[in-house]
């Protein structure tokens, strides 16, 4: 099979959008990203960000996204409304709504902008951890479908209550390596 014939990555298929003649954005849930009650919240956020990135009025690239999960998204089709509520010289502010059968299930705000050369600093340092290949892969895909899409290697803070038998953790810190499985380039929706 050639690269052109290859099916899209499961993540790319899950964030694929359709556009109706009347300007609505349509999509549907995917079983590969199911969670305990509807789709995994991360895929919902990625779909909303994809709607902004595909919008013809987009200025710049994503800078921030805030998602409000107001009701469970049922399996099946849904509509997204994406509109720029304010456009400045270098940034835009977006309002997004995800609805099913006319009922709003999720709202979001996003900011996009043109990045300019400016002062920056990285205040946090990467923690000292073993390389990914030196940490065993752990999965909880038997608990929820979306987890099968990721190679997760927990250095500390595994999920003891979901998986049974693990010791209780002393705090809420989780340190882990995570990558798409199968692999794909890292982008804003991911």
CSV table of C-alpha atoms in Angstrom, one decimal:
chain,number,residue,atom,x,y,z
A,1,UNK,CA,0.0,0.0,0.0
A,2,UNK,CA,1.5,3.4,-0.9
A,3,UNK,CA,1.4,6.4,1.3
A,4,UNK,CA,-1.3,8.0,-0.8
A,5,UNK,CA,-3.5,4.9,-0.4
A,6,UNK,CA,-2.9,4.6,3.3
A,7,UNK,CA,-6.0,5.2,5.5
A,8,UNK,CA,-5.8,8.4,7.6
A,9,UNK,CA,-4.5,8.1,11.2
A,10,UNK,CA,-7.3,7.3,13.6
A,11,UNK,CA,-6.8,10.8,15.2
A,12,UNK,CA,-7.1,12.5,11.9
A,13,UNK,CA,-10.2,10.5,11.1
A,14,UNK,CA,-11.7,11.4,14.5
A,15,UNK,CA,-11.2,15.2,13.9
A,16,UNK,CA,-12.4,15.2,10.3
A,17,UNK,CA,-15.1,17.8,9.6
A,18,UNK,CA,-17.7,18.1,7.0
A,19,UNK,CA,-19.2,21.4,5.8
A,20,UNK,CA,-22.8,21.7,4.7
A,21,UNK,CA,-24.0,24.1,2.0
A,22,UNK,CA,-25.7,26.3,4.7
A,23,UNK,CA,-22.4,26.8,6.5
A,24,UNK,CA,-22.7,24.3,9.3
A,25,UNK,CA,-19.8,22.2,10.4
A,26,UNK,CA,-20.7,18.6,10.9
A,27,UNK,CA,-18.8,15.6,12.4
A,28,UNK,CA,-19.5,12.5,14.4
A,29,UNK,CA,-18.1,10.6,17.3
A,30,UNK,CA,-15.7,7.7,16.7
A,31,UNK,CA,-15.7,4.5,18.8
A,32,UNK,CA,-11.9,4.6,19.0
A,33,UNK,CA,-12.1,7.7,21.2
A,34,UNK,CA,-15.0,6.6,23.4
A,35,UNK,CA,-14.8,7.3,27.1
A,36,UNK,CA,-17.0,6.1,29.9
A,37,UNK,CA,-19.8,8.6,29.1
A,38,UNK,CA,-19.5,9.7,25.5
A,39,UNK,CA,-16.3,10.6,23.7
A,40,UNK,CA,-13.0,11.4,25.4
A,41,UNK,CA,-12.9,15.1,26.4
A,42,UNK,CA,-9.5,15.5,24.6
A,43,UNK,CA,-10.9,14.5,21.3
A,44,UNK,CA,-13.8,16.8,21.7
A,45,UNK,CA,-11.4,19.7,22.4
A,46,UNK,CA,-9.3,18.7,19.3
A,47,UNK,CA,-12.4,18.7,17.1
A,48,UNK,CA,-13.4,22.2,18.3
A,49,UNK,CA,-9.8,23.4,17.6
A,50,UNK,CA,-9.9,21.8,14.2
A,51,UNK,CA,-13.1,23.8,13.4
A,52,UNK,CA,-11.2,27.0,14.1
A,53,UNK,CA,-8.2,25.9,12.1
A,54,UNK,CA,-10.4,25.1,9.1
A,55,UNK,CA,-12.5,28.3,9.3
A,56,UNK,CA,-12.0,30.6,6.3
A,57,UNK,CA,-11.7,33.7,8.6
A,58,UNK,CA,-8.8,32.2,10.6
A,59,UNK,CA,-6.0,34.6,11.5
A,60,UNK,CA,-2.7,33.1,12.7
A,61,UNK,CA,-2.4,29.9,14.7
A,62,UNK,CA,-4.0,28.5,18.0
A,63,UNK,CA,-2.7,30.2,21.1
A,64,UNK,CA,-5.3,29.0,23.7
A,65,UNK,CA,-8.4,26.9,24.0
A,66,UNK,CA,-10.8,26.7,26.9
A,67,UNK,CA,-13.5,24.0,26.8
A,68,UNK,CA,-16.7,23.8,28.9
A,69,UNK,CA,-18.2,20.3,28.9
A,70,UNK,CA,-21.8,21.2,29.7
A,71,UNK,CA,-23.5,17.8,28.9
A,72,UNK,CA,-22.5,14.4,27.7
A,73,UNK,CA,-22.0,14.1,23.9
A,74,UNK,CA,-24.0,11.1,22.7
A,75,UNK,CA,-22.6,8.7,20.1
A,76,UNK,CA,-23.4,9.9,16.6
A,77,UNK,CA,-23.5,13.1,14.6
A,78,UNK,CA,-23.1,16.6,16.0
A,79,UNK,CA,-22.9,20.2,14.7
A,80,UNK,CA,-20.3,22.8,15.5
A,81,UNK,CA,-20.7,26.6,15.3
A,82,UNK,CA,-17.4,28.5,15.1
A,83,UNK,CA,-17.3,32.3,14.8
A,84,UNK,CA,-14.7,34.9,15.3
A,85,UNK,CA,-16.2,37.4,17.8
A,86,UNK,CA,-13.2,39.8,17.6
A,87,UNK,CA,-10.4,40.2,15.2
A,88,UNK,CA,-7.5,42.5,15.9
A,89,UNK,CA,-4.3,43.2,14.0
A,90,UNK,CA,-2.5,40.1,15.3
A,91,UNK,CA,-5.2,38.0,17.1
A,92,UNK,CA,-8.7,36.6,17.1
A,93,UNK,CA,-11.1,35.6,19.8
A,94,UNK,CA,-13.4,32.7,18.9
A,95,UNK,CA,-16.7,31.3,20.3
A,96,UNK,CA,-17.6,27.7,19.6
A,97,UNK,CA,-20.6,25.5,20.3
A,98,UNK,CA,-21.0,21.8,19.8
A,99,UNK,CA,-24.6,20.7,19.7
A,100,UNK,CA,-26.7,17.6,19.0
A,101,UNK,CA,-30.3,17.8,17.9
A,102,UNK,CA,-30.3,21.5,18.7
A,103,UNK,CA,-29.1,21.0,22.3
A,104,UNK,CA,-25.7,22.6,23.2
A,105,UNK,CA,-23.4,19.9,24.7
A,106,UNK,CA,-20.1,21.8,24.7
A,107,UNK,CA,-18.9,25.4,24.5
A,108,UNK,CA,-15.4,26.7,24.0
A,109,UNK,CA,-13.4,29.9,23.5
A,110,UNK,CA,-10.2,30.0,21.6
A,111,UNK,CA,-7.6,32.7,20.8
A,112,UNK,CA,-5.5,32.5,17.6
A,113,UNK,CA,-2.8,34.9,16.6
A,114,UNK,CA,0.2,35.7,14.6
A,115,UNK,CA,3.3,34.9,16.5
A,116,UNK,CA,5.9,37.7,16.5
A,117,UNK,CA,9.5,37.6,17.6
A,118,UNK,CA,9.5,38.6,21.2
A,119,UNK,CA,11.2,37.9,24.5
A,120,UNK,CA,10.6,34.5,26.0
A,121,UNK,CA,11.8,32.3,28.8
A,122,UNK,CA,11.2,28.7,29.8
A,123,UNK,CA,10.7,28.8,33.6
A,124,UNK,CA,10.0,25.1,34.1
A,125,UNK,CA,12.6,22.5,33.4
A,126,UNK,CA,11.8,19.0,32.1
A,127,UNK,CA,11.8,16.6,35.1
A,128,UNK,CA,14.7,14.1,35.3
A,129,UNK,CA,13.2,10.9,34.1
A,130,UNK,CA,14.3,7.7,32.3
A,131,UNK,CA,14.1,7.6,28.5
A,132,UNK,CA,10.7,6.3,27.2
A,133,UNK,CA,12.2,3.0,26.1
A,134,UNK,CA,13.4,2.4,29.6
A,135,UNK,CA,9.9,2.7,31.1
A,136,UNK,CA,7.5,-0.2,30.6
A,137,UNK,CA,4.3,0.6,28.5
A,138,UNK,CA,1.2,0.6,30.6
A,139,UNK,CA,-2.4,0.8,29.3
A,140,UNK,CA,-5.9,1.1,30.6
A,141,UNK,CA,-7.5,0.4,27.3
A,142,UNK,CA,-9.5,-2.4,28.9
A,143,UNK,CA,-11.2,0.4,31.0
A,144,UNK,CA,-11.8,3.0,28.2
A,145,UNK,CA,-11.4,2.8,24.4
A,146,UNK,CA,-9.5,6.1,23.8
A,147,UNK,CA,-6.5,4.9,25.8
A,148,UNK,CA,-5.7,2.3,23.1
A,149,UNK,CA,-4.7,5.3,20.8
A,150,UNK,CA,-1.7,6.2,23.0
A,151,UNK,CA,1.6,4.6,24.1
A,152,UNK,CA,1.7,5.6,27.8
A,153,UNK,CA,4.7,5.1,30.0
A,154,UNK,CA,4.1,6.1,33.6
A,155,UNK,CA,7.2,7.2,35.6
A,156,UNK,CA,5.1,8.1,38.6
A,157,UNK,CA,1.4,8.5,39.4
A,158,UNK,CA,-0.2,5.5,37.6
A,159,UNK,CA,-4.0,5.0,38.0
A,160,UNK,CA,-4.3,2.6,40.9
A,161,UNK,CA,-8.1,2.8,41.4
A,162,UNK,CA,-8.9,2.0,37.7
A,163,UNK,CA,-6.4,-0.9,37.5
A,164,UNK,CA,-6.6,-2.5,40.9
A,165,UNK,CA,-3.8,-3.8,42.9
A,166,UNK,CA,-1.5,-0.8,42.7
A,167,UNK,CA,-0.5,1.1,45.8
A,168,UNK,CA,-2.2,4.3,46.7
A,169,UNK,CA,-0.3,7.4,45.5
A,170,UNK,CA,1.0,9.9,48.0
A,171,UNK,CA,-0.1,12.9,45.9
A,172,UNK,CA,-1.8,13.8,42.6
A,173,UNK,CA,1.4,14.1,40.5
A,174,UNK,CA,1.6,12.1,37.3
A,175,UNK,CA,4.7,12.0,35.3
A,176,UNK,CA,4.6,10.0,32.1
A,177,UNK,CA,5.7,9.7,28.5
A,178,UNK,CA,2.7,9.8,26.0
A,179,UNK,CA,2.7,9.5,22.3
A,180,UNK,CA,0.1,8.6,19.6
A,181,UNK,CA,-0.1,5.0,18.7
A,182,UNK,CA,0.3,4.6,15.8
A,183,UNK,CA,2.6,7.6,15.7
A,184,UNK,CA,1.7,10.9,13.9
A,185,UNK,CA,3.3,14.3,13.9
A,186,UNK,CA,2.4,16.5,16.9
A,187,UNK,CA,0.2,19.5,16.0
A,188,UNK,CA,-2.2,21.8,17.7
A,189,UNK,CA,-5.2,19.5,17.8
A,190,UNK,CA,-3.1,16.6,19.1
